[in-house]
Amino acid sequence: MELLTFEWRRARSIRTTWITSGFVVLGALFFAFLGTAAAVDENGQSLALPTTDLIKASLVDNPIVMVLIASLGAMAFGHEYRYGTIRLTLTAFPRRTTVFFAKLVMTLLIALAVAAVATAITYAFLLATGANEPGGLTWPRLVFQLVVFAVTFAVLAFSLTVITRNHPLGIIGPLLLFLFELTIGGLLAERLEWLPKALPLTAMQTWFGGDAGVRPIAVWAAWMVGLLAIGFVLLRRRDA
Amino acid sequence: MIVTASNLHKTYGSTVAVDDLSFQVVPGQVTGFLGPNGSGKSTSLRLMLGLDHGGGQTLWDGKPLPLHPHAPLVVGAHLDAKFFHPNRTARAHLRMMAAASRTSATRVDEVISLMGLESVAKKRPKGFSLGMGQRLGLATAILAEPQVLLLDEPANGLDPQSIHWLRDYLKYYASQGRTVLVSSHLLSEMEIMADHVVVIAKGRLLADESISDFVNRSTTNDVLVRSPQIRALVTALAGEIPGVQPRPEPPDGLSVSGLSTDQIGDIAFRHGVPLHELTKRTASLEQAFLEMTQAAQEYEMGRAG
């Protein structure tokens, strides 16, 4: 319990956490605003907009939010390695397994809380602009997608930071992966059909699309667990 | 709490940083951890805390540190004056560390006051001087009032008043029955502060004894004798103690090693040699340290050659 309190104080006592969280909300609102502003008919009249689809576009499909969630995920170990405080942490809590999982839990809680707040504010904004039509996406599916999205980018950044012990790489890594998958899908999909299917973000999107069986879930889970396992082993084995 | 480091070993590639190092740190006294730059002091401290992986083990009251339910109550460590987030205020940093040991906010304020950090408690440490960083690091180490303090060069960058305060505080801390291990290259400070020394060079143990025993072993301990009849005194000493080799100390003195002031005075009296001065000169910790580490270095070079 002390470790979770410690982690919470660590996260909340630096402005970066709050600024990044604030920008997640602003980034989502900005995309929601663009969505509502662009949705007009040929006479220039505003169209009735589906809220859940717009929220998904503002958060789950928004590369800005993606990077910011990754930034929250990278902070857990990134700041510790960057400023040497990992040695204070591991002196106070010598059991590295506990430290790893406490940081992971706190990172996921923060990422999910920020995603929840951003969703609530974006929804309120959309209601205020008259976008209250039911979308093609049900609320439970939207919530599920938001959770998976936040967990994915938080875990990717968290793991990459532990593995590389490099804070910027932990943030930029998931974005590079996203861009890689975006391009690889178009360039190599015909020649190497299996490759895009074996990548985590494509698997996540396929999973979101439904009707693809358990394979995308397994691919996604394998990436998440695999990266976390590598990070965990390296944290335990390497000098602090 | 007794801290027992056994067979600590660490290599970086082909370089041996710590080589089968064993020593014990006991409560109630300040133990100085001495060694030349690159001798493996900091690596040894990190090995003791489990921050670096290597051979050997360190027992804290008979148990490895991870087996103690609350490590912050066992050991408080200060390894570097820059180990804090530059944008987390000093007070927030201490509050965060306090969560690790369920230390109260009152104690945080108490430590801030004790370390003279009141004026910067709400400031971000990115602009802190080295001395201020040291104070914050020390505040972190003593926050939970641990049984053991492990400090790596804590006096670096401190002004003379702060060094004086640190010396008194560590002595007081040890006098409460707690264990204090301080690494430092400020030997004059160590001489005043420490009761016991662990000396290492090239990762190996050279000495683990009380400061007085360590200093007394130095060959630079001697007796200064001044006399108007210096030749007669040399003859008298050589006549009574075969093998004694007094060294001249101009203009009218002799440096005599291996004899006490009483012995020299008696010999001079028996031979009717008047003495103008008879002073026992004790080596400083610095002299003893340099002599020992130099000897170790020569031994290593000899082995390599």
Coordinates of C-alpha atoms in Angstrom, one line a residue:
Chain A
M1 CA 0.0 0.0 0.0
E2 CA 2.9 2.3 0.8
L3 CA 4.2 1.8 -2.7
L4 CA 1.0 2.7 -4.3
T5 CA 0.7 5.9 -2.2
F6 CA 4.4 6.6 -3.1
E7 CA 3.6 6.1 -6.8
W8 CA 0.5 8.3 -6.6
R9 CA 2.5 11.1 -4.8
R10 CA 5.3 10.7 -7.4
A11 CA 2.9 11.1 -10.3
R12 CA 0.8 13.9 -8.9
S13 CA 3.7 16.0 -7.5
I14 CA 5.0 17.0 -10.9
R15 CA 3.3 19.4 -13.2
T16 CA 4.0 17.3 -16.3
T17 CA 1.3 14.7 -15.2
W18 CA -1.3 17.4 -14.9
I19 CA -0.3 19.2 -18.1
T20 CA -0.2 16.0 -20.1
S21 CA -3.6 15.0 -18.7
G22 CA -5.0 18.5 -19.6
F23 CA -3.7 18.2 -23.1
V24 CA -5.4 14.8 -23.5
V25 CA -8.7 16.6 -22.8
L26 CA -7.9 19.5 -25.1
G27 CA -6.7 17.2 -27.9
A28 CA -9.9 15.2 -27.7
L29 CA -12.0 18.4 -27.6
F30 CA -10.1 19.8 -30.6
F31 CA -10.9 16.7 -32.7
A32 CA -14.5 16.7 -31.5
F33 CA -14.7 20.4 -32.5
L34 CA -13.3 19.6 -36.0
G35 CA -15.8 16.7 -36.3
T36 CA -18.8 18.9 -35.5
A37 CA -17.5 21.9 -37.6
A38 CA -16.9 19.7 -40.6
A39 CA -20.3 17.9 -40.5
V40 CA -22.5 20.1 -42.6
D41 CA -24.8 19.2 -45.5
E42 CA -24.7 20.8 -49.0
N43 CA -26.7 23.8 -47.7
G44 CA -24.2 24.4 -44.9
Q45 CA -26.6 23.2 -42.3
S46 CA -25.2 21.2 -39.3
L47 CA -25.8 17.5 -39.5
A48 CA -27.1 15.5 -36.6
L49 CA -24.0 13.7 -35.3
P50 CA -23.6 10.4 -33.6
T51 CA -21.9 11.0 -30.3
T52 CA -20.2 7.7 -29.6
D53 CA -18.6 7.6 -33.1
L54 CA -17.4 11.2 -32.6
I55 CA -15.9 10.3 -29.2
K56 CA -14.1 7.4 -30.7
A57 CA -12.7 9.6 -33.4
S58 CA -11.7 12.2 -30.9
L59 CA -9.9 9.8 -28.6
V60 CA -9.2 6.3 -29.9
D61 CA -8.4 7.4 -33.5
N62 CA -6.6 10.6 -32.4
P63 CA -2.8 10.4 -32.8
I64 CA -2.4 13.4 -30.4
V65 CA -4.2 11.5 -27.6
M66 CA -2.2 8.4 -28.5
V67 CA 1.1 10.2 -27.9
L68 CA -0.1 11.9 -24.8
I69 CA -1.4 8.6 -23.2
A70 CA 2.0 7.1 -24.2
S71 CA 3.6 10.1 -22.4
L72 CA 1.7 9.3 -19.2
G73 CA 2.8 5.6 -19.6
A74 CA 6.5 6.6 -20.0
M75 CA 6.6 8.7 -16.9
A76 CA 6.5 5.9 -14.4
F77 CA 10.1 4.8 -15.2
G78 CA 11.2 7.5 -17.5
H79 CA 11.6 10.2 -14.9
E80 CA 13.1 7.8 -12.5
Y81 CA 15.9 6.8 -14.9
R82 CA 16.4 10.3 -16.3
Y83 CA 16.9 11.9 -12.9
G84 CA 18.4 9.0 -11.0
T85 CA 15.5 8.7 -8.5
I86 CA 15.2 5.0 -9.4
R87 CA 18.0 4.5 -6.8
L88 CA 15.9 6.2 -4.1
T89 CA 12.9 4.2 -5.1
L90 CA 14.7 0.8 -5.1
T91 CA 16.4 1.6 -1.8
A92 CA 13.1 2.3 -0.2
F93 CA 11.4 -0.6 -1.9
P94 CA 14.1 -3.2 -2.6
R95 CA 11.7 -5.8 -4.1
R96 CA 11.8 -5.0 -7.7
T97 CA 8.8 -7.2 -8.6
T98 CA 6.6 -5.2 -6.3
V99 CA 8.0 -1.9 -7.7
F100 CA 7.3 -3.0 -11.3
F101 CA 3.7 -4.0 -10.7
A102 CA 2.9 -1.0 -8.4
K103 CA 4.1 1.3 -11.2
L104 CA 2.2 -0.6 -13.8
V105 CA -1.0 -0.5 -11.8
M106 CA -0.7 3.3 -11.1
T107 CA 0.2 4.0 -14.7
L108 CA -2.9 2.1 -15.9
L109 CA -5.1 3.8 -13.3
I110 CA -3.9 7.2 -14.3
A111 CA -4.3 6.5 -18.1
L112 CA -7.8 5.1 -17.6
A113 CA -8.8 8.0 -15.3
V114 CA -7.5 10.6 -17.8
A115 CA -9.3 8.8 -20.7
A116 CA -12.5 8.7 -18.6
V117 CA -12.3 12.4 -17.8
A118 CA -11.6 13.2 -21.5
T119 CA -14.5 11.1 -22.6
A120 CA -16.9 12.8 -20.1
I121 CA -15.8 16.3 -21.1
T122 CA -15.9 15.5 -24.9
Y123 CA -19.4 14.0 -24.4
A124 CA -20.6 17.1 -22.6
F125 CA -19.1 19.3 -25.4
L126 CA -20.9 17.2 -28.1
L127 CA -24.2 17.4 -26.2
A128 CA -23.7 21.2 -26.0
T129 CA -23.2 21.4 -29.7
G130 CA -26.3 19.3 -30.4
A131 CA -24.7 16.0 -31.3
N132 CA -26.9 13.6 -29.4
E133 CA -27.7 11.1 -32.1
P134 CA -27.0 7.5 -31.3
G135 CA -24.0 6.3 -33.3
G136 CA -23.1 3.0 -34.9
L137 CA -21.0 2.3 -31.8
T138 CA -22.9 1.3 -28.6
W139 CA -21.7 2.8 -25.3
P140 CA -20.4 -0.5 -23.9
R141 CA -18.3 -1.0 -27.0
L142 CA -17.0 2.5 -26.9
V143 CA -16.0 2.1 -23.3
F144 CA -14.4 -1.2 -24.1
Q145 CA -12.4 0.3 -27.0
L146 CA -11.4 3.3 -24.8
V147 CA -10.1 1.0 -22.1
V148 CA -8.2 -1.2 -24.6
F149 CA -6.8 1.9 -26.3
A150 CA -5.6 3.5 -23.1
V151 CA -4.1 0.3 -21.8
T152 CA -2.3 -0.4 -25.1
F153 CA -0.5 2.9 -25.4
A154 CA 0.2 3.1 -21.6
V155 CA 1.7 -0.4 -21.6
L156 CA 3.6 0.1 -24.8
A157 CA 5.2 3.3 -23.5
F158 CA 5.7 1.9 -20.0
S159 CA 7.5 -1.3 -21.3
L160 CA 9.6 0.6 -23.9
T161 CA 10.8 3.0 -21.2
V162 CA 11.8 0.1 -18.8
I163 CA 13.5 -1.7 -21.7
T164 CA 15.4 1.2 -23.1
R165 CA 15.7 3.3 -19.9
N166 CA 15.1 6.2 -22.2
H167 CA 12.1 8.5 -21.5
P168 CA 11.8 10.1 -25.0
L169 CA 12.0 6.7 -26.7
G170 CA 9.3 5.5 -24.5
I171 CA 7.0 8.3 -25.8
I172 CA 8.0 8.2 -29.4
G173 CA 8.2 4.4 -29.6
P174 CA 4.5 3.8 -29.7
L175 CA 4.0 6.6 -32.3
L176 CA 6.7 5.1 -34.5
L177 CA 5.0 1.7 -34.1
F178 CA 1.7 3.3 -35.2
L179 CA 3.3 5.0 -38.2
F180 CA 5.2 1.8 -39.1
E181 CA 2.0 -0.3 -39.0
L182 CA 0.2 2.4 -41.0
T183 CA 2.7 2.3 -43.8
I184 CA 3.5 -1.4 -43.6
G185 CA -0.2 -2.2 -44.0
G186 CA -0.2 -0.5 -47.4
L187 CA 3.2 -1.4 -48.6
L188 CA 3.6 -5.0 -47.6
A189 CA 0.1 -6.3 -47.1
E190 CA 0.0 -8.1 -50.4
R191 CA 3.5 -9.7 -50.2
L192 CA 3.6 -10.4 -46.5
E193 CA 0.0 -10.9 -45.7
W194 CA 0.8 -12.2 -42.2
L195 CA 2.9 -9.3 -41.1
P196 CA 0.3 -6.6 -40.4
K197 CA -1.8 -9.2 -38.7
A198 CA 1.1 -9.9 -36.3
L199 CA 1.5 -6.3 -35.2
P200 CA -0.2 -5.0 -32.1
L201 CA -2.0 -1.9 -33.2
T202 CA -3.4 -3.6 -36.3
A203 CA -4.5 -6.4 -34.1
M204 CA -6.2 -3.9 -31.8
Q205 CA -8.1 -2.3 -34.7
T206 CA -9.1 -5.7 -36.1
W207 CA -10.3 -6.6 -32.6
F208 CA -12.3 -3.4 -32.4
G209 CA -13.9 -4.2 -35.8
G210 CA -15.2 -7.5 -34.4
D211 CA -15.9 -10.7 -36.4
A212 CA -12.2 -11.7 -36.5
G213 CA -12.2 -14.4 -33.9
V214 CA -9.7 -14.6 -31.1
R215 CA -6.6 -14.2 -33.2
P216 CA -6.3 -10.4 -33.0
I217 CA -6.9 -10.6 -29.2
A218 CA -4.2 -13.2 -28.9
V219 CA -1.8 -11.1 -31.0
W220 CA -2.5 -8.0 -29.0
A221 CA -2.2 -9.8 -25.7
A222 CA 1.0 -11.5 -26.7
W223 CA 2.6 -8.1 -27.5
M224 CA 1.5 -6.5 -24.3
V225 CA 2.5 -9.4 -22.1
G226 CA 5.7 -10.0 -24.1
L227 CA 6.9 -6.4 -23.8
L228 CA 6.0 -6.2 -20.1
A229 CA 7.8 -9.5 -19.5
I230 CA 11.0 -8.2 -21.2
G231 CA 10.8 -5.0 -19.2
F232 CA 10.2 -6.9 -16.0
V233 CA 13.2 -9.3 -16.5
L234 CA 15.5 -6.4 -17.4
L235 CA 14.4 -4.4 -14.4
R236 CA 15.2 -7.3 -12.2
R237 CA 18.5 -8.1 -13.8
R238 CA 20.1 -4.8 -14.5
D239 CA 21.9 -2.5 -12.2
A240 CA 19.7 0.4 -11.1
Chain B
M1 CA 21.8 -2.7 13.7
I2 CA 24.9 -4.5 12.5
V3 CA 25.5 -4.4 8.7
T4 CA 27.6 -7.2 7.4
A5 CA 29.0 -7.0 3.9
S6 CA 30.4 -10.4 2.8
N7 CA 32.5 -11.1 -0.3
L8 CA 31.1 -8.2 -2.3
H9 CA 32.3 -8.5 -5.9
K10 CA 31.6 -6.6 -9.1
T11 CA 33.1 -6.5 -12.5
Y12 CA 32.6 -4.2 -15.5
G13 CA 33.8 -6.2 -18.5
S14 CA 37.3 -7.2 -17.6
T15 CA 37.7 -4.5 -14.9
V16 CA 37.2 -5.6 -11.4
A17 CA 35.6 -2.8 -9.5
V18 CA 35.0 -4.6 -6.1
D19 CA 37.0 -7.6 -5.3
D20 CA 35.8 -10.0 -2.6
L21 CA 35.2 -7.2 -0.1
S22 CA 34.0 -8.0 3.4
F23 CA 33.5 -5.8 6.4
Q24 CA 31.1 -5.1 9.2
V25 CA 29.6 -1.8 10.2
V26 CA 28.6 -1.7 13.9
P27 CA 26.1 0.7 15.7
G28 CA 27.1 3.4 18.0
Q29 CA 29.9 4.8 16.0
V30 CA 30.6 6.6 12.7
T31 CA 32.5 4.4 10.3
G32 CA 34.4 6.2 7.5
F33 CA 34.6 4.4 4.2
L34 CA 37.8 5.6 2.5
G35 CA 39.5 5.0 -0.7
P36 CA 41.1 6.8 -3.6
N37 CA 38.9 7.9 -6.6
G38 CA 37.8 4.8 -8.5
S39 CA 38.6 2.5 -5.6
G40 CA 35.1 1.1 -5.7
K41 CA 33.5 2.9 -2.7
S42 CA 30.3 4.0 -4.5
T43 CA 30.0 0.6 -6.3
S44 CA 30.3 -1.1 -2.9
L45 CA 27.6 1.1 -1.4
R46 CA 25.3 0.3 -4.4
L47 CA 26.0 -3.4 -4.0
M48 CA 25.2 -3.2 -0.3
L49 CA 21.8 -1.7 -1.1
G50 CA 21.1 -4.2 -3.9
L51 CA 21.0 -1.4 -6.5
D52 CA 23.9 -3.1 -8.5
H53 CA 24.0 -6.8 -9.1
G54 CA 27.2 -8.6 -8.3
G55 CA 28.7 -11.2 -6.0
G56 CA 28.4 -11.4 -2.3
Q57 CA 25.7 -10.3 0.0
T58 CA 24.9 -7.7 2.7
L59 CA 23.0 -8.6 5.8
W60 CA 21.1 -5.9 7.8
D61 CA 20.7 -7.3 11.3
G62 CA 21.2 -10.8 9.8
K63 CA 18.7 -10.4 7.0
P64 CA 19.0 -9.2 3.4
L65 CA 17.3 -5.8 2.9
P66 CA 14.4 -7.1 0.8
L67 CA 13.4 -9.4 3.7
H68 CA 12.8 -6.4 6.0
P69 CA 9.2 -5.4 5.8
H70 CA 10.0 -1.6 5.8
A71 CA 13.3 -0.9 4.2
P72 CA 13.2 2.9 4.8
L73 CA 13.2 2.2 8.6
V74 CA 16.3 0.0 8.1
V75 CA 18.5 2.2 5.9
G76 CA 18.5 5.7 4.7
A77 CA 20.9 6.3 1.8
H78 CA 22.3 9.4 0.2
L79 CA 24.2 8.5 -2.9
D80 CA 24.2 11.6 -5.1
A81 CA 23.2 15.3 -4.6
K82 CA 21.3 15.3 -7.9
F83 CA 18.9 12.4 -7.4
F84 CA 15.6 14.3 -7.5
H85 CA 13.2 15.4 -10.2
P86 CA 14.1 19.0 -11.1
N87 CA 10.5 20.1 -11.2
R88 CA 9.2 18.5 -8.0
T89 CA 9.5 20.9 -5.1
A90 CA 11.8 20.0 -2.2
R91 CA 8.8 19.5 0.1
A92 CA 6.9 17.4 -2.4
H93 CA 10.0 15.2 -2.9
L94 CA 10.2 14.6 0.8
R95 CA 6.5 14.0 1.1
M96 CA 6.8 11.5 -1.7
M97 CA 9.7 9.7 0.1
A98 CA 7.7 9.9 3.4
A99 CA 5.0 7.8 1.8
A100 CA 7.5 5.0 1.6
S101 CA 7.8 4.8 5.3
R102 CA 4.5 6.2 6.4
T103 CA 6.4 9.2 7.9
S104 CA 4.1 12.0 8.9
A105 CA 4.0 15.4 7.3
T106 CA 5.1 16.9 10.6
R107 CA 8.3 14.9 10.4
V108 CA 8.8 16.2 6.8
D109 CA 8.6 19.8 8.1
E110 CA 10.9 18.9 11.0
V111 CA 13.5 17.6 8.6
I112 CA 13.1 20.6 6.4
S113 CA 13.8 22.8 9.4
L114 CA 16.7 20.6 10.6
M115 CA 18.4 20.8 7.2
G116 CA 17.9 24.5 6.9
L117 CA 15.7 24.0 3.8
E118 CA 12.8 26.2 4.9
S119 CA 13.5 29.0 2.3
V120 CA 13.6 26.6 -0.6
A121 CA 11.1 24.0 0.5
K122 CA 8.5 25.2 -2.0
K123 CA 11.1 25.7 -4.8
R124 CA 12.0 23.3 -7.5
P125 CA 15.5 21.8 -7.1
K126 CA 16.6 22.4 -10.7
G127 CA 18.2 25.6 -9.6
F128 CA 19.7 24.2 -6.4
S129 CA 23.4 24.5 -5.7
L130 CA 25.4 21.4 -5.0
G131 CA 25.3 22.2 -1.3
M132 CA 21.6 22.6 -1.3
G133 CA 21.2 19.3 -3.2
Q134 CA 23.3 17.6 -0.6
R135 CA 21.0 18.9 2.1
L136 CA 18.0 17.7 0.3
G137 CA 19.7 14.3 -0.2
L138 CA 20.6 14.1 3.5
A139 CA 17.0 15.2 4.5
T140 CA 15.7 12.2 2.4
A141 CA 18.1 9.8 4.0
I142 CA 17.3 10.8 7.6
L143 CA 13.5 11.3 7.0
A144 CA 12.3 8.0 8.4
E145 CA 15.0 8.0 11.2
P146 CA 16.4 4.7 9.9
Q147 CA 18.6 2.4 11.9
V148 CA 21.4 2.7 9.4
L149 CA 22.7 5.7 7.4
L150 CA 24.7 5.2 4.3
L151 CA 26.1 8.4 2.9
D152 CA 28.3 8.8 -0.2
E153 CA 30.5 11.9 -0.1
P154 CA 27.8 13.9 1.9
A155 CA 30.1 16.8 2.6
N156 CA 30.8 17.6 -1.0
G157 CA 29.8 21.2 -1.8
L158 CA 28.8 22.0 1.8
D159 CA 30.1 25.2 3.3
P160 CA 32.3 25.0 6.5
Q161 CA 29.3 25.7 8.8
S162 CA 27.3 22.9 7.1
I163 CA 30.2 20.5 7.3
H164 CA 30.6 21.3 11.0
W165 CA 26.8 20.7 11.5
L166 CA 27.0 17.4 9.5
R167 CA 29.8 16.2 11.6
D168 CA 28.0 16.9 14.9
Y169 CA 24.8 15.5 13.6
L170 CA 26.3 12.2 12.4
K171 CA 28.1 11.8 15.7
Y172 CA 24.8 12.5 17.5
Y173 CA 23.0 10.0 15.2
A174 CA 25.5 7.3 15.9
S175 CA 25.4 8.0 19.7
Q176 CA 21.7 7.1 19.6
G177 CA 22.8 3.5 19.0
R178 CA 22.4 3.8 15.2
T179 CA 24.8 2.8 12.5
V180 CA 26.5 5.3 10.2
L181 CA 28.7 4.6 7.2
V182 CA 30.1 7.6 5.4
S183 CA 32.3 7.6 2.4
S184 CA 34.4 10.6 1.9
H185 CA 37.7 11.8 0.4
L186 CA 37.8 14.8 2.9
L187 CA 40.3 13.0 5.2
S188 CA 40.7 15.9 7.6
E189 CA 36.9 15.8 8.2
M190 CA 36.9 12.0 8.5
E191 CA 39.6 12.2 11.1
I192 CA 37.4 14.3 13.3
M193 CA 34.1 12.6 12.4
A194 CA 34.8 8.9 12.2
D195 CA 35.6 6.5 15.0
H196 CA 36.4 3.6 12.7
V197 CA 37.6 3.3 9.1
V198 CA 37.2 0.8 6.3
V199 CA 39.8 1.6 3.7
I200 CA 39.7 0.1 0.2
A201 CA 41.9 0.5 -2.9
K202 CA 41.2 -1.1 -6.3
G203 CA 38.1 -2.7 -4.8
R204 CA 40.1 -4.6 -2.1
L205 CA 40.0 -4.1 1.7
L206 CA 43.2 -2.5 3.1
A207 CA 42.1 -1.8 6.6
D208 CA 39.1 -2.2 8.9
E209 CA 40.0 -0.8 12.3
S210 CA 39.6 2.1 14.6
I211 CA 41.0 5.4 13.4
S212 CA 43.7 5.4 16.2
D213 CA 44.9 1.9 15.3
F214 CA 45.0 2.9 11.6
V215 CA 47.0 6.0 12.3
N216 CA 49.3 4.3 14.7
R217 CA 50.3 1.8 12.1
S218 CA 51.7 4.5 10.0
T219 CA 55.5 4.7 9.7
T220 CA 55.3 8.5 9.8
N221 CA 54.7 8.3 13.5
D222 CA 58.0 9.5 15.0
V223 CA 59.7 11.6 17.7
L224 CA 61.3 14.9 17.0
V225 CA 64.4 15.6 19.1
R226 CA 66.3 18.9 19.2
S227 CA 69.6 19.2 20.9
P228 CA 72.8 21.4 20.7
Q229 CA 74.8 18.1 20.7
I230 CA 73.1 16.3 17.8
R231 CA 76.1 14.2 16.8
A232 CA 76.5 12.9 20.4
L233 CA 72.8 12.1 20.5
V234 CA 73.0 10.1 17.3
T235 CA 76.0 8.1 18.7
A236 CA 74.2 7.5 22.0
L237 CA 71.1 6.2 20.2
A238 CA 73.0 4.0 17.8
G239 CA 75.0 2.6 20.7
E240 CA 72.1 1.7 22.9
I241 CA 69.5 0.6 20.2
P242 CA 71.2 -1.1 17.3
G243 CA 69.4 -0.6 14.0
V244 CA 67.8 2.7 14.9
Q245 CA 68.1 5.1 12.0
P246 CA 67.5 8.7 13.1
R247 CA 66.9 11.1 10.2
P248 CA 68.3 14.7 10.5
E249 CA 65.8 17.5 10.6
P250 CA 67.7 20.7 10.1
P251 CA 68.9 22.9 11.7
D252 CA 69.4 21.0 14.9
G253 CA 66.8 18.2 15.0
L254 CA 66.4 14.5 14.6
S255 CA 63.4 12.4 13.5
V256 CA 63.5 9.1 15.4
S257 CA 61.0 6.3 14.5
G258 CA 60.4 3.2 16.6
L259 CA 61.3 4.7 20.0
S260 CA 59.2 6.4 22.6
T261 CA 59.9 9.8 24.0
D262 CA 60.7 8.2 27.3
Q263 CA 63.3 5.9 25.8
I264 CA 65.0 8.7 23.9
G265 CA 64.9 11.0 27.0
D266 CA 66.5 8.3 29.2
I267 CA 69.3 7.6 26.6
A268 CA 70.1 11.3 26.3
F269 CA 70.2 11.6 30.1
R270 CA 72.5 8.6 30.5
H271 CA 74.9 10.1 28.0
G272 CA 74.7 13.7 29.3
V273 CA 73.2 15.1 26.1
P274 CA 71.1 18.1 26.7
L275 CA 67.7 18.2 24.9
H276 CA 65.8 21.3 23.8
E277 CA 62.8 19.5 22.5
L278 CA 61.3 16.0 22.6
T279 CA 58.0 15.8 20.8
K280 CA 55.9 12.7 19.8
R281 CA 54.6 13.3 16.3
T282 CA 51.5 11.3 15.2
A283 CA 50.7 10.8 11.6
S284 CA 47.5 12.4 10.4
L285 CA 44.8 10.2 8.9
E286 CA 45.8 11.7 5.5
Q287 CA 49.4 10.6 5.9
A288 CA 48.4 7.1 7.0
F289 CA 45.9 6.8 4.2
L290 CA 48.3 8.0 1.5
E291 CA 51.0 5.7 2.8
M292 CA 48.7 2.7 2.8
T293 CA 47.0 3.3 -0.5
Q294 CA 50.4 4.1 -2.1
A295 CA 51.8 0.9 -0.8
A296 CA 48.8 -1.0 -2.2
Q297 CA 49.2 0.7 -5.6
E298 CA 52.9 -0.2 -5.7
Y299 CA 52.1 -3.8 -4.8
E300 CA 49.5 -3.9 -7.6
M301 CA 52.0 -2.4 -10.1
G302 CA 54.6 -4.9 -8.9
R303 CA 52.2 -7.8 -9.5
A304 CA 51.3 -6.5 -12.9
G305 CA 55.0 -6.1 -13.8

